[in-house]
JSON list of C-alpha atoms in Angstrom, two decimals:
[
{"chain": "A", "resi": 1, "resn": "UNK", "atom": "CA", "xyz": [-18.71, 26.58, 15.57]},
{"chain": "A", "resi": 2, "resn": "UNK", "atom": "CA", "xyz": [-16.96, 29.91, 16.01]},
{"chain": "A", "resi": 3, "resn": "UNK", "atom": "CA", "xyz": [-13.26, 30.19, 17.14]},
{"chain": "A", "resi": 4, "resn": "UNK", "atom": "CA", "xyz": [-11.79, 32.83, 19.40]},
{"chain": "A", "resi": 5, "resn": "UNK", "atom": "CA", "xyz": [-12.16, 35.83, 17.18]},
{"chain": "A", "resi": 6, "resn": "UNK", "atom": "CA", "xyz": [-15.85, 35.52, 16.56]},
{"chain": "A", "resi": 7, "resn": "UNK", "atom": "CA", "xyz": [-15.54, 33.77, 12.94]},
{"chain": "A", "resi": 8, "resn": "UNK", "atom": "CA", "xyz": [-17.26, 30.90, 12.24]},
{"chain": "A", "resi": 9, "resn": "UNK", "atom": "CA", "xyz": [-15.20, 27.42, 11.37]},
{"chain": "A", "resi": 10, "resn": "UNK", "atom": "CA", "xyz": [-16.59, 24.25, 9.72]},
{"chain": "A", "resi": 11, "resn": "UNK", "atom": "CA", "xyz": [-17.70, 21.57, 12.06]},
{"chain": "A", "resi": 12, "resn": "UNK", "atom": "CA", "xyz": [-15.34, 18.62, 11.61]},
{"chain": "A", "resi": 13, "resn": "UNK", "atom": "CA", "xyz": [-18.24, 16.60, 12.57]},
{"chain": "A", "resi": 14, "resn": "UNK", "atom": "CA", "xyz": [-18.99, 15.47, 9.01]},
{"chain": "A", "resi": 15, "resn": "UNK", "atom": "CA", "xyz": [-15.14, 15.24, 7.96]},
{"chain": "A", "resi": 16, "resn": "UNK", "atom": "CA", "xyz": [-14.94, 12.81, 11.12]},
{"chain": "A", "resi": 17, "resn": "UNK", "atom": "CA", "xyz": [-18.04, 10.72, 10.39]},
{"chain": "A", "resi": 18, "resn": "UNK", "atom": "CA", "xyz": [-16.65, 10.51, 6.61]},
{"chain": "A", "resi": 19, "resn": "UNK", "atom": "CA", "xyz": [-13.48, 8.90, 7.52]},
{"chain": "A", "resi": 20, "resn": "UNK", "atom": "CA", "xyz": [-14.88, 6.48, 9.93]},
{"chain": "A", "resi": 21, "resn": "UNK", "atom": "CA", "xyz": [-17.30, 5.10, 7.36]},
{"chain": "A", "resi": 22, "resn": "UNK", "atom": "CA", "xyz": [-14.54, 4.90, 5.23]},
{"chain": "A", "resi": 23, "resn": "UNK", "atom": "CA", "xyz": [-12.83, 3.14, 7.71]},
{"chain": "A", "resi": 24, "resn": "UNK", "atom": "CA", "xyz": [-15.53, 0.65, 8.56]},
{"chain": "A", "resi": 25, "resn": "UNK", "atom": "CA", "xyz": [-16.11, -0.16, 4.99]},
{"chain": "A", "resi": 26, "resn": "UNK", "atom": "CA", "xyz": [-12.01, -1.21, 4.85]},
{"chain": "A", "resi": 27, "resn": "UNK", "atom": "CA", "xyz": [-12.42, -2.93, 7.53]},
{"chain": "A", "resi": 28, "resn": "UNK", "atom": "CA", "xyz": [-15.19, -5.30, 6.48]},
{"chain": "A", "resi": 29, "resn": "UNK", "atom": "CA", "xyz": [-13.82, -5.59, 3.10]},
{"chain": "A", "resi": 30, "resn": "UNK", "atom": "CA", "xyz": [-10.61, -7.16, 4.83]},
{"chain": "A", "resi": 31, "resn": "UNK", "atom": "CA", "xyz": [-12.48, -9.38, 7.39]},
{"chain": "A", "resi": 32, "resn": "UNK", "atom": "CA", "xyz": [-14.81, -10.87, 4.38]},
{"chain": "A", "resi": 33, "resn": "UNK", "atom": "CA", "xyz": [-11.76, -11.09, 1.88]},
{"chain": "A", "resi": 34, "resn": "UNK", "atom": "CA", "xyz": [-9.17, -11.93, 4.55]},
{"chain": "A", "resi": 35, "resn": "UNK", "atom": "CA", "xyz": [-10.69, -13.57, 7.19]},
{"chain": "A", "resi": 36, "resn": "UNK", "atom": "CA", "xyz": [-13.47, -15.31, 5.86]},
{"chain": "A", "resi": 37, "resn": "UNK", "atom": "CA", "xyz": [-12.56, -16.47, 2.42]},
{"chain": "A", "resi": 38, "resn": "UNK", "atom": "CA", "xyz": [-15.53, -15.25, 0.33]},
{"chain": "A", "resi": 39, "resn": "UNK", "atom": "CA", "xyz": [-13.17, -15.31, -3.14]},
{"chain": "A", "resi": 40, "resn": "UNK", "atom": "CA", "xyz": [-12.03, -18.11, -3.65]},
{"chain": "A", "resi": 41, "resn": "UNK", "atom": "CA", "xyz": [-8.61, -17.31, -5.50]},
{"chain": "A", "resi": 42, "resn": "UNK", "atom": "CA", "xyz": [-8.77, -21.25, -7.26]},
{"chain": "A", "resi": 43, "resn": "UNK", "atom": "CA", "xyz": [-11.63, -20.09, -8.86]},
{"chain": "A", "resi": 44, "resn": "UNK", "atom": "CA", "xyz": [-10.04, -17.02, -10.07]},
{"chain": "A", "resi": 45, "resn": "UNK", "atom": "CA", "xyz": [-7.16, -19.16, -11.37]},
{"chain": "A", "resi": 46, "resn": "UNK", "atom": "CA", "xyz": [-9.29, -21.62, -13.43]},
{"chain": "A", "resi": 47, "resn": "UNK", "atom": "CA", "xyz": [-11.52, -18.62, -15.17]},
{"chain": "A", "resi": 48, "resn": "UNK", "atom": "CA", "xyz": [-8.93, -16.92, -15.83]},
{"chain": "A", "resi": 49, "resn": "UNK", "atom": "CA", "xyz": [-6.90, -20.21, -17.53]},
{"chain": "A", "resi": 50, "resn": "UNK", "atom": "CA", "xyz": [-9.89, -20.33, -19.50]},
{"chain": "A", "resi": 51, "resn": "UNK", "atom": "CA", "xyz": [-9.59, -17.20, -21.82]},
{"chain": "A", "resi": 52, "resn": "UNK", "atom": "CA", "xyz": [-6.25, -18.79, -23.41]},
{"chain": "A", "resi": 53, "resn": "UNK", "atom": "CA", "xyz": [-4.21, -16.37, -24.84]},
{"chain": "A", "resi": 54, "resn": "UNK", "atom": "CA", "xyz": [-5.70, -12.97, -23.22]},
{"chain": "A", "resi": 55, "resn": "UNK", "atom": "CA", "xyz": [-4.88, -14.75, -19.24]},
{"chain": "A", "resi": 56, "resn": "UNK", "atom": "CA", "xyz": [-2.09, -12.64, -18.76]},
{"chain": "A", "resi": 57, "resn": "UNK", "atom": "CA", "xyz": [-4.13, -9.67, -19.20]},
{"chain": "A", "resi": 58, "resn": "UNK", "atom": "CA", "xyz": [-7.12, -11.10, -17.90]},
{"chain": "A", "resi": 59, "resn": "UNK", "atom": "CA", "xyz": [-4.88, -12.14, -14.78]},
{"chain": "A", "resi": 60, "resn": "UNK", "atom": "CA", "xyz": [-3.39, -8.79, -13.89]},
{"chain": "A", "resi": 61, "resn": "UNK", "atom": "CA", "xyz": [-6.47, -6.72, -14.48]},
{"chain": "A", "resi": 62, "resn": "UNK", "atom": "CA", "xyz": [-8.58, -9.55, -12.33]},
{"chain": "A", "resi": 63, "resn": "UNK", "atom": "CA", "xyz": [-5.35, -9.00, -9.87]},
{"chain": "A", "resi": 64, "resn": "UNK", "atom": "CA", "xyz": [-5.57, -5.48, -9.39]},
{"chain": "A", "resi": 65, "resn": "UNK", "atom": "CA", "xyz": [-8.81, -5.61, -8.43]},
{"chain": "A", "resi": 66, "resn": "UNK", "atom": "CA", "xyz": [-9.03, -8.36, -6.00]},
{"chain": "A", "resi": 67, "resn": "UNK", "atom": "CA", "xyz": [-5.50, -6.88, -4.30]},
{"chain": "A", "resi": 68, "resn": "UNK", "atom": "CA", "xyz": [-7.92, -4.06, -4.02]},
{"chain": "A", "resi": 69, "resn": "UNK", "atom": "CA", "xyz": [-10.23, -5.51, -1.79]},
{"chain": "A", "resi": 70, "resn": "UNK", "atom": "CA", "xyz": [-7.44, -7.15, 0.26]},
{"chain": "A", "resi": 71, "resn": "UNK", "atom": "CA", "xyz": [-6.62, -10.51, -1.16]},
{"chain": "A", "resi": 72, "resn": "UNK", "atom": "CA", "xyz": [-3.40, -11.11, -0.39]},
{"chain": "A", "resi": 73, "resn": "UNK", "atom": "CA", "xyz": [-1.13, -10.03, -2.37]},
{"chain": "A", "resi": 74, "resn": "UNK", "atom": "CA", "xyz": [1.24, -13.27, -2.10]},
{"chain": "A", "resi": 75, "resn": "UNK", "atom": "CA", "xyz": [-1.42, -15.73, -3.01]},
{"chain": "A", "resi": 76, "resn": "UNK", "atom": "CA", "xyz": [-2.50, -13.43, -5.85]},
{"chain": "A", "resi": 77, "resn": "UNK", "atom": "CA", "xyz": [1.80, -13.42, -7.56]},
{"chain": "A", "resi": 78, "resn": "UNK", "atom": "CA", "xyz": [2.24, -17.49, -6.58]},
{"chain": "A", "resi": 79, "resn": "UNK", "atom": "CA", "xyz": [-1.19, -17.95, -8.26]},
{"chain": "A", "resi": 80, "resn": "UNK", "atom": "CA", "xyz": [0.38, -15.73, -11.26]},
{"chain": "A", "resi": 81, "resn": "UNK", "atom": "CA", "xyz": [4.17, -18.02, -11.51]},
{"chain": "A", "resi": 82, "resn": "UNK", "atom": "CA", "xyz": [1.83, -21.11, -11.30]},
{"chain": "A", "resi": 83, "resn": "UNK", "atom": "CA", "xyz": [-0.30, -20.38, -14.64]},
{"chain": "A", "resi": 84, "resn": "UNK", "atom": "CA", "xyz": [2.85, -18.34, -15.71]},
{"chain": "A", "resi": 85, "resn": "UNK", "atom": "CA", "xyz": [6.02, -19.23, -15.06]},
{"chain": "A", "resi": 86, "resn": "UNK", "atom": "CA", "xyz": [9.01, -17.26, -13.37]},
{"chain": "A", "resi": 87, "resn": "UNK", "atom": "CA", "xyz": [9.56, -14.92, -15.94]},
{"chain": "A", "resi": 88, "resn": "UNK", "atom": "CA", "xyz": [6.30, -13.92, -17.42]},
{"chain": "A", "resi": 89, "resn": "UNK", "atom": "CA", "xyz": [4.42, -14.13, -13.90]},
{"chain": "A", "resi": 90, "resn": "UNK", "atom": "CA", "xyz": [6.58, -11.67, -12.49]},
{"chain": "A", "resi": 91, "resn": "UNK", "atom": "CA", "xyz": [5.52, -9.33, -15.51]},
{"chain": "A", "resi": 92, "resn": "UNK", "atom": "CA", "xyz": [2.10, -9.67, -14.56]},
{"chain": "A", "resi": 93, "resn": "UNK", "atom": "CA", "xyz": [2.42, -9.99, -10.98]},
{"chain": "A", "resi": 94, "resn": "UNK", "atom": "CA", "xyz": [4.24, -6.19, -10.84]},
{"chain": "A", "resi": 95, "resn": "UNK", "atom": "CA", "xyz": [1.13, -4.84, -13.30]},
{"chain": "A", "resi": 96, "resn": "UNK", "atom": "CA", "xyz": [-1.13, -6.45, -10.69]},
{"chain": "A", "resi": 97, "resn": "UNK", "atom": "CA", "xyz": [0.54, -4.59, -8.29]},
{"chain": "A", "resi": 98, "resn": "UNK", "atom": "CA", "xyz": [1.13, -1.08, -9.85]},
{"chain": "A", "resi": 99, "resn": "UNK", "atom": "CA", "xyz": [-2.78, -1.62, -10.81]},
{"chain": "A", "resi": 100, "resn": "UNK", "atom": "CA", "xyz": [-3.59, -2.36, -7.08]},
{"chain": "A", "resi": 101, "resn": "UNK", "atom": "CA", "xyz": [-1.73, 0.57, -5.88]},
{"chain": "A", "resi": 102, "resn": "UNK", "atom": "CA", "xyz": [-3.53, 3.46, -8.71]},
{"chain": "A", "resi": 103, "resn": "UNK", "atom": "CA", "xyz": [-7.26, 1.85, -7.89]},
{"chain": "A", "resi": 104, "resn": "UNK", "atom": "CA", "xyz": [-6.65, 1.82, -3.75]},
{"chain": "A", "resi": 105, "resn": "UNK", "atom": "CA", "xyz": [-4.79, 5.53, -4.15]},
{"chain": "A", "resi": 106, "resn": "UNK", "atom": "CA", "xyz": [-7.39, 6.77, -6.55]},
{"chain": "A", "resi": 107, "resn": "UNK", "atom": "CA", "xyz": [-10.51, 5.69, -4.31]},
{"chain": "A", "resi": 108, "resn": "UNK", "atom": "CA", "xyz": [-9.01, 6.64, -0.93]},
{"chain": "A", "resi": 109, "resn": "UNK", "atom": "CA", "xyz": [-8.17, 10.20, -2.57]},
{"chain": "A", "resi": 110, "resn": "UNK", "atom": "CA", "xyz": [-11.92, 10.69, -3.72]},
{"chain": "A", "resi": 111, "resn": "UNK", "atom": "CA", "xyz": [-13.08, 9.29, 0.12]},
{"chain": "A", "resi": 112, "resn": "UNK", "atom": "CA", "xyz": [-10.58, 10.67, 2.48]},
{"chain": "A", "resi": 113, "resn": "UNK", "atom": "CA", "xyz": [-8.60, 13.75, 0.54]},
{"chain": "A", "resi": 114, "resn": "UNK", "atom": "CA", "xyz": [-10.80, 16.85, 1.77]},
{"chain": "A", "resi": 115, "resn": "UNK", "atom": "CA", "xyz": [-11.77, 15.19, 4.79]},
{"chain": "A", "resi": 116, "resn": "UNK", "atom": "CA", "xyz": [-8.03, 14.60, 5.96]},
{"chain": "A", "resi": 117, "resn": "UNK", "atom": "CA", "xyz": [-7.31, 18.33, 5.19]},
{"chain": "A", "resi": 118, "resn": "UNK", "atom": "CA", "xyz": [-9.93, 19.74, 6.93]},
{"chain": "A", "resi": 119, "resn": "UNK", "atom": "CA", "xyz": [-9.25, 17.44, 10.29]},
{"chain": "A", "resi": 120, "resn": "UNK", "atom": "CA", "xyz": [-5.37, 18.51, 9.90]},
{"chain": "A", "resi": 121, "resn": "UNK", "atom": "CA", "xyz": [-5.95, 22.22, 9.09]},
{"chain": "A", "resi": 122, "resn": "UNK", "atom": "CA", "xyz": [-4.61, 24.11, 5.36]},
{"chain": "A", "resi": 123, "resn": "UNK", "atom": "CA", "xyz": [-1.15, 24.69, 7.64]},
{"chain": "A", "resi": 124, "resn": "UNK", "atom": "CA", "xyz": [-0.63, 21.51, 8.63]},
{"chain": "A", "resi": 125, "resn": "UNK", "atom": "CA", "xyz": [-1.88, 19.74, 5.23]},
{"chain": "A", "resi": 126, "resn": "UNK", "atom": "CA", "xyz": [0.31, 22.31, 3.45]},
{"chain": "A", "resi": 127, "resn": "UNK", "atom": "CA", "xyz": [3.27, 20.91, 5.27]},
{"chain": "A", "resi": 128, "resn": "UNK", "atom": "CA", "xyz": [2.46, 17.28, 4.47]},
{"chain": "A", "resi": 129, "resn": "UNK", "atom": "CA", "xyz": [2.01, 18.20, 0.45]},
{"chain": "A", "resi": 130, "resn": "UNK", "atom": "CA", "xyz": [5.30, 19.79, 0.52]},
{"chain": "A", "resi": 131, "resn": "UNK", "atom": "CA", "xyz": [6.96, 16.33, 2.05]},
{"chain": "A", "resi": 132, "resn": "UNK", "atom": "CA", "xyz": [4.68, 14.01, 0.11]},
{"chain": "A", "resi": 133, "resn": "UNK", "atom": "CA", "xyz": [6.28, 15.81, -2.63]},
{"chain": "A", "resi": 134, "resn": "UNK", "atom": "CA", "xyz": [9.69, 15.81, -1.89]},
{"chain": "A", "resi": 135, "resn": "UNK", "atom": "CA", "xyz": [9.71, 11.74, -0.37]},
{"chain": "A", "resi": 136, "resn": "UNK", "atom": "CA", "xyz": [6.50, 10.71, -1.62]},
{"chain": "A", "resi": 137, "resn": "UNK", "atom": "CA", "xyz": [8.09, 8.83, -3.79]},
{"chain": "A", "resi": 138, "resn": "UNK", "atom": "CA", "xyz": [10.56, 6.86, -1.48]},
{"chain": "A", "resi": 139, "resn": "UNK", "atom": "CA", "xyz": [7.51, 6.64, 1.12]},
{"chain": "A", "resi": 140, "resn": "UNK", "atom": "CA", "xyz": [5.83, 4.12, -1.05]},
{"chain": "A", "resi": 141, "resn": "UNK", "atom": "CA", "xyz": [9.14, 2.36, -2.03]},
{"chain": "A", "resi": 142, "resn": "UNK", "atom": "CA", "xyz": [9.91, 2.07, 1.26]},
{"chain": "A", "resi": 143, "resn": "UNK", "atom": "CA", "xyz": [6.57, 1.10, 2.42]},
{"chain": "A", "resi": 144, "resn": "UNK", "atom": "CA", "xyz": [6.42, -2.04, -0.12]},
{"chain": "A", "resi": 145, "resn": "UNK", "atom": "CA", "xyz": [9.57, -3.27, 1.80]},
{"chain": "A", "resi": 146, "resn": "UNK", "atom": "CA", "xyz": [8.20, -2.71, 5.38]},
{"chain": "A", "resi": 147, "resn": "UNK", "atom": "CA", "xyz": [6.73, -7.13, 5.96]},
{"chain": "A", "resi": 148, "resn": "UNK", "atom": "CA", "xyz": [3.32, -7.25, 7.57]},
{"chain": "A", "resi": 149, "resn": "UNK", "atom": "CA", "xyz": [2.03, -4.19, 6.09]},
{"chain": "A", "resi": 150, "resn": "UNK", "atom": "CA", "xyz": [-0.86, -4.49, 3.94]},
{"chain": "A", "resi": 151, "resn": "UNK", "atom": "CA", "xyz": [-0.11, -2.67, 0.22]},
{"chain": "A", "resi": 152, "resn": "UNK", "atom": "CA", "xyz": [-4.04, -2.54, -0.62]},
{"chain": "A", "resi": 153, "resn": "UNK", "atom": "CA", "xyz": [-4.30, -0.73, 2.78]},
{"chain": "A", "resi": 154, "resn": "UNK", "atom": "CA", "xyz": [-1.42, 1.77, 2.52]},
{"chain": "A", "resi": 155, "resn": "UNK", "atom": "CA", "xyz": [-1.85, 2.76, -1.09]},
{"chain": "A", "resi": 156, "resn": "UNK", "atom": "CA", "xyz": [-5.67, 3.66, 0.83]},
{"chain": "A", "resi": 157, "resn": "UNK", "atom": "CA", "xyz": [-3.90, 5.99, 2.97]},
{"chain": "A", "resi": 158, "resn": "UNK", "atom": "CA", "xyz": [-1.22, 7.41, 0.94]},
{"chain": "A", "resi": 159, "resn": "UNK", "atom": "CA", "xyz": [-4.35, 8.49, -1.53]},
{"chain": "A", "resi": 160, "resn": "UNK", "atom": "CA", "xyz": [-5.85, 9.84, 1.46]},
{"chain": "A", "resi": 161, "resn": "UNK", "atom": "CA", "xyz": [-2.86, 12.05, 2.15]},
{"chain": "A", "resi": 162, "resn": "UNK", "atom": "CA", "xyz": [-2.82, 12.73, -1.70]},
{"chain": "A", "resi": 163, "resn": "UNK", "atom": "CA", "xyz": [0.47, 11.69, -2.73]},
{"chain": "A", "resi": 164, "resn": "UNK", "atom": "CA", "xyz": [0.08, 11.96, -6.95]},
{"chain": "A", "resi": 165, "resn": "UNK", "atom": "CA", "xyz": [-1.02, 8.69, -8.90]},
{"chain": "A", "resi": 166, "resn": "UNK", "atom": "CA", "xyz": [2.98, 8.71, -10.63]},
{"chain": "A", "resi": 167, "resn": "UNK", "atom": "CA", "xyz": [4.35, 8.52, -7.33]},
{"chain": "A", "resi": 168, "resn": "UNK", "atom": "CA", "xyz": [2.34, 5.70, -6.67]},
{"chain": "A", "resi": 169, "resn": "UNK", "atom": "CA", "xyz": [2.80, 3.96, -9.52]},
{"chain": "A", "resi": 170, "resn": "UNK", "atom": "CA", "xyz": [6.17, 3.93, -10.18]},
{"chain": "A", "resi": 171, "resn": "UNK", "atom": "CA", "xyz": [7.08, 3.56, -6.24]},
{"chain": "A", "resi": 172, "resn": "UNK", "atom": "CA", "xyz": [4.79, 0.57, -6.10]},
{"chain": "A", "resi": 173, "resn": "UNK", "atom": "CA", "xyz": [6.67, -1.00, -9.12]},
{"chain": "A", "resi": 174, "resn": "UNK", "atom": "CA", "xyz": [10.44, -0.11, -7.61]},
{"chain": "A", "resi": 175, "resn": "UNK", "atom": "CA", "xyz": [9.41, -1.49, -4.33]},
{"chain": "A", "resi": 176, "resn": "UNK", "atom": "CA", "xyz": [7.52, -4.43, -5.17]},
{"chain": "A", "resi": 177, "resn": "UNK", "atom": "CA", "xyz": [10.27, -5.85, -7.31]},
{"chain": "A", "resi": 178, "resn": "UNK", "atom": "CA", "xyz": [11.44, -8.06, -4.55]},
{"chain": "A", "resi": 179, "resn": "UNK", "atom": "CA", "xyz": [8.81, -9.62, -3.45]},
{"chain": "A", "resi": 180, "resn": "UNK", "atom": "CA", "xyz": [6.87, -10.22, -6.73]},
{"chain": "A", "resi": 181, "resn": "UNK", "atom": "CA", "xyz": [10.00, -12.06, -7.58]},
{"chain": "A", "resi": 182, "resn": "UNK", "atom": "CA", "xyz": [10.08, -14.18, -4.33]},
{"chain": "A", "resi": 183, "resn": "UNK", "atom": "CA", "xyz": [6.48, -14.84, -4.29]},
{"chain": "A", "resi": 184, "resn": "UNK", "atom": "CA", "xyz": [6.06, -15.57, -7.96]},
{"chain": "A", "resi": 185, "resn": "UNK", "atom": "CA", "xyz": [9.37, -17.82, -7.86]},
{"chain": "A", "resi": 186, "resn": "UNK", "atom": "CA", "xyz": [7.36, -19.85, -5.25]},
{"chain": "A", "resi": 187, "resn": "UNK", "atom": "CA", "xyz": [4.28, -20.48, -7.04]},
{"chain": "A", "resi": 188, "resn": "UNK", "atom": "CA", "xyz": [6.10, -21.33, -10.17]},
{"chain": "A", "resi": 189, "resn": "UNK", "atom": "CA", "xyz": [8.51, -23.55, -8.32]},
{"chain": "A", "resi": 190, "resn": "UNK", "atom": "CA", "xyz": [5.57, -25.57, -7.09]},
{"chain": "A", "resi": 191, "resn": "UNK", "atom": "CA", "xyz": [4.67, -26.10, -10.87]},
{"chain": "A", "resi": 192, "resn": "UNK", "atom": "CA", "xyz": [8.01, -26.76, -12.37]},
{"chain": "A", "resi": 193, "resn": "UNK", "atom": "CA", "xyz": [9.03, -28.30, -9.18]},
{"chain": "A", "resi": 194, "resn": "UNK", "atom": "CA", "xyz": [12.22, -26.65, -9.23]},
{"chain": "A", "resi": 195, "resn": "UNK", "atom": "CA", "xyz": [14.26, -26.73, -5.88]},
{"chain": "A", "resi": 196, "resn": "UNK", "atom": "CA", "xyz": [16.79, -23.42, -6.38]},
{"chain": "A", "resi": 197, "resn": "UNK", "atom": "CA", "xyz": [13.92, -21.71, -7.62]},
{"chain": "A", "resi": 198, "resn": "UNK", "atom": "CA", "xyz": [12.12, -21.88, -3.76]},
{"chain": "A", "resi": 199, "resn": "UNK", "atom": "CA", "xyz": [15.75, -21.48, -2.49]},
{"chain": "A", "resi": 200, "resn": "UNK", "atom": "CA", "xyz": [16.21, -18.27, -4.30]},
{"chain": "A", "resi": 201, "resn": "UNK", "atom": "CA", "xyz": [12.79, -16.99, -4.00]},
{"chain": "A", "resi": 202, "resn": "UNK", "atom": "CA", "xyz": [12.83, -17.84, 0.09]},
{"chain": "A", "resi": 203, "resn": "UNK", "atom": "CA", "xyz": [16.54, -16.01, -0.11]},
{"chain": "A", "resi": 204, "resn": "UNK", "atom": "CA", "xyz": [15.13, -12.97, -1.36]},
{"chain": "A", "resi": 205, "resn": "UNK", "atom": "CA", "xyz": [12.44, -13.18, 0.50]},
{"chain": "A", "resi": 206, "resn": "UNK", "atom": "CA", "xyz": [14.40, -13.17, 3.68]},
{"chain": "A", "resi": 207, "resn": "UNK", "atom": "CA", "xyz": [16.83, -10.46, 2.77]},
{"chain": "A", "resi": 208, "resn": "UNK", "atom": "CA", "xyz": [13.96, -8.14, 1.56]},
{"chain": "A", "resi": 209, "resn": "UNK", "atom": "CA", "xyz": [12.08, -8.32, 5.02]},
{"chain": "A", "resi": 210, "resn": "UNK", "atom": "CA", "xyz": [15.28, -7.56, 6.93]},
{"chain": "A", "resi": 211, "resn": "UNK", "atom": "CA", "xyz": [16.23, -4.54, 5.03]},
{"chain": "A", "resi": 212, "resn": "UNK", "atom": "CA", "xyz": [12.58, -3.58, 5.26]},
{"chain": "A", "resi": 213, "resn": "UNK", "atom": "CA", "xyz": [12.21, -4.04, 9.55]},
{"chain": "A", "resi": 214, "resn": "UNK", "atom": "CA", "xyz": [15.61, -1.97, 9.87]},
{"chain": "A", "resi": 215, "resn": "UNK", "atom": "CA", "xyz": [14.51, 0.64, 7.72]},
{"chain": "A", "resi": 216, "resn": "UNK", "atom": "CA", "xyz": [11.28, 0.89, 9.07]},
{"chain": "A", "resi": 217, "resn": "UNK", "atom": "CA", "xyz": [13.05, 1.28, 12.80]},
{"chain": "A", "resi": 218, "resn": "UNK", "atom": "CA", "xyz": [15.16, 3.42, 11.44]},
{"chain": "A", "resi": 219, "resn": "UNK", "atom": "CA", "xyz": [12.14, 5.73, 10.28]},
{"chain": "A", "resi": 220, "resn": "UNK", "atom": "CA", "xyz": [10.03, 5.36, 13.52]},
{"chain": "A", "resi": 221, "resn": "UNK", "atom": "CA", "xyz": [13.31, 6.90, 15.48]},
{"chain": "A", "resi": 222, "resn": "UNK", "atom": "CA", "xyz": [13.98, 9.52, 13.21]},
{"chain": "A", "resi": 223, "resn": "UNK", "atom": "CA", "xyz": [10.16, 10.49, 13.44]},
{"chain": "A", "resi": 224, "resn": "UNK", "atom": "CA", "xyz": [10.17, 10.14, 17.25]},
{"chain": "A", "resi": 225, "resn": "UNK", "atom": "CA", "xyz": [13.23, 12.61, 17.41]},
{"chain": "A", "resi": 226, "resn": "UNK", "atom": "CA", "xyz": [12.00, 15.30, 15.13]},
{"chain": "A", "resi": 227, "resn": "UNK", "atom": "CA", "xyz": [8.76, 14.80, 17.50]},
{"chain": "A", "resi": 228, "resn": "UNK", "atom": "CA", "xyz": [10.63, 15.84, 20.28]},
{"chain": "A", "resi": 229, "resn": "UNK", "atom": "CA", "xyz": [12.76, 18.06, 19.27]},
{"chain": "A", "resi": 230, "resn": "UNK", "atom": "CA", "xyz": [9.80, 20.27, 17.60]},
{"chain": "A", "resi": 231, "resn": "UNK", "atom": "CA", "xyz": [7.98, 21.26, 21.08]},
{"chain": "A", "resi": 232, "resn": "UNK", "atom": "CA", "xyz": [11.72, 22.40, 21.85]},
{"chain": "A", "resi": 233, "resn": "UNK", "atom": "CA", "xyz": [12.09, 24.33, 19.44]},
{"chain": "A", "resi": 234, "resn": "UNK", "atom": "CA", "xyz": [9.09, 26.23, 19.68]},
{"chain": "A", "resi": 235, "resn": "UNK", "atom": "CA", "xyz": [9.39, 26.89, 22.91]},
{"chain": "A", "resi": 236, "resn": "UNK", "atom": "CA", "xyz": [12.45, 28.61, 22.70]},
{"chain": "A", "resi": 237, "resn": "UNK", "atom": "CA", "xyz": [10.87, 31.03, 20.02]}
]
């Protein structure tokens, strides 16, 4: 390909055909993990009951990698307060999910980091490192509040768009806080059969995907403003 002035530019072909394999290979993962049950997450539970002391290790390392592949992330922190407890399970759900986040940032940065920047142009992808690394941080905290939104699937993207592996990690663990409490409160109120456990668990539960819907409106007008108001501006220049 050559562009106006005669030089010759890199197809974006190959950058193109990169991320859609990428893509396609996300996509199955979450249809067979997802969809059609191939782990069975009982299993999990029992081998991992098995290796006695060493489970709560074995438990967020197993964790990590299964929330990499897109089992979800609440059956994976109730599975952790049922062997667990409250207290402890919440310790290991929130290393599950900082362990998630680094593996799903680390592999989507090694498939989709040069590909992304060539597709967005070095002007463009310049821009985006300097906000990834002014907000990338808060992106990721705020993301982890947004309800619906798959973590395994964002933490792809945000490696992707190469926001650094600290960002990730300690956004994952500020913004997961919540929700590793309410979802580990669940599965060890099923065990202890404790009644203001669930209450407090479905409470927080509740108030976190509230605050996470009106931020995430909040965002998408912001970004839909600065949209328009960009071709505005550089028209009057």
């Amino acid at each position: 390909m050559t562009d106006d002035d005669g030089a010759i530019t890199p197809s974006r072909r190959p950058h193109i055909l990169r991320l859609a394999v990428f893509a396609a290979f996300l996509l199955a993962m979450f249809f067979l993990v997802a969809v059609a049950h191939v782990i069975d997450v009982e299993d999990v539970r029992r081998t991992v009951s098995a290796t006695g002391s060493a489970a709560p290790v074995t438990y967020v390392v197993v964790s990590a990698a299964l929330g990499a592949v897109f089992v979800p992330g609440s059956i994976l922190a109730a599975g952790s307060g049922l062997l667990f407890g409250p207290v402890l399970g919440i310790a290991v759900t929130l290393g599950a999910t900082v362990g998630t986040a680094i593996v799903a940032s680390l592999v989507g940065r090694r498939a989709g980091r040069n590909s992304a920047r060539a597709l967005l142009g070095p002007a463009r992808a310049d821009r985006i490192d300097a906000v990834i690394e002014r907000r990338g941080l808060w992106a990721v905290v705020g993301q982890r509040f947004v309800p619906g939104l798959s973590d395994a699937l964002a933490s792809y993207a945000f490696g992707a768009f190469g926001v650094p592996l600290w960002q990730m990690a300690i956004g994952s663990f500020i913004g997961s806080v919540p929700r590793a409490f309410a979802y580990t409160a669940l599965g060890a109120s099923i065990a202890n059969r404790s009644s203001w456990l669930a209450y407090s668990a479905i409470a927080v539960w509740c108030l976190t995907a509230v605050v996470g819907a009106v931020a995430a409106r909040r965002g998408y007008r912001k970004w839909r403003t600065h949209g328009r108001r960009a071709p505005s501006e550089a028209e009057g220049r």
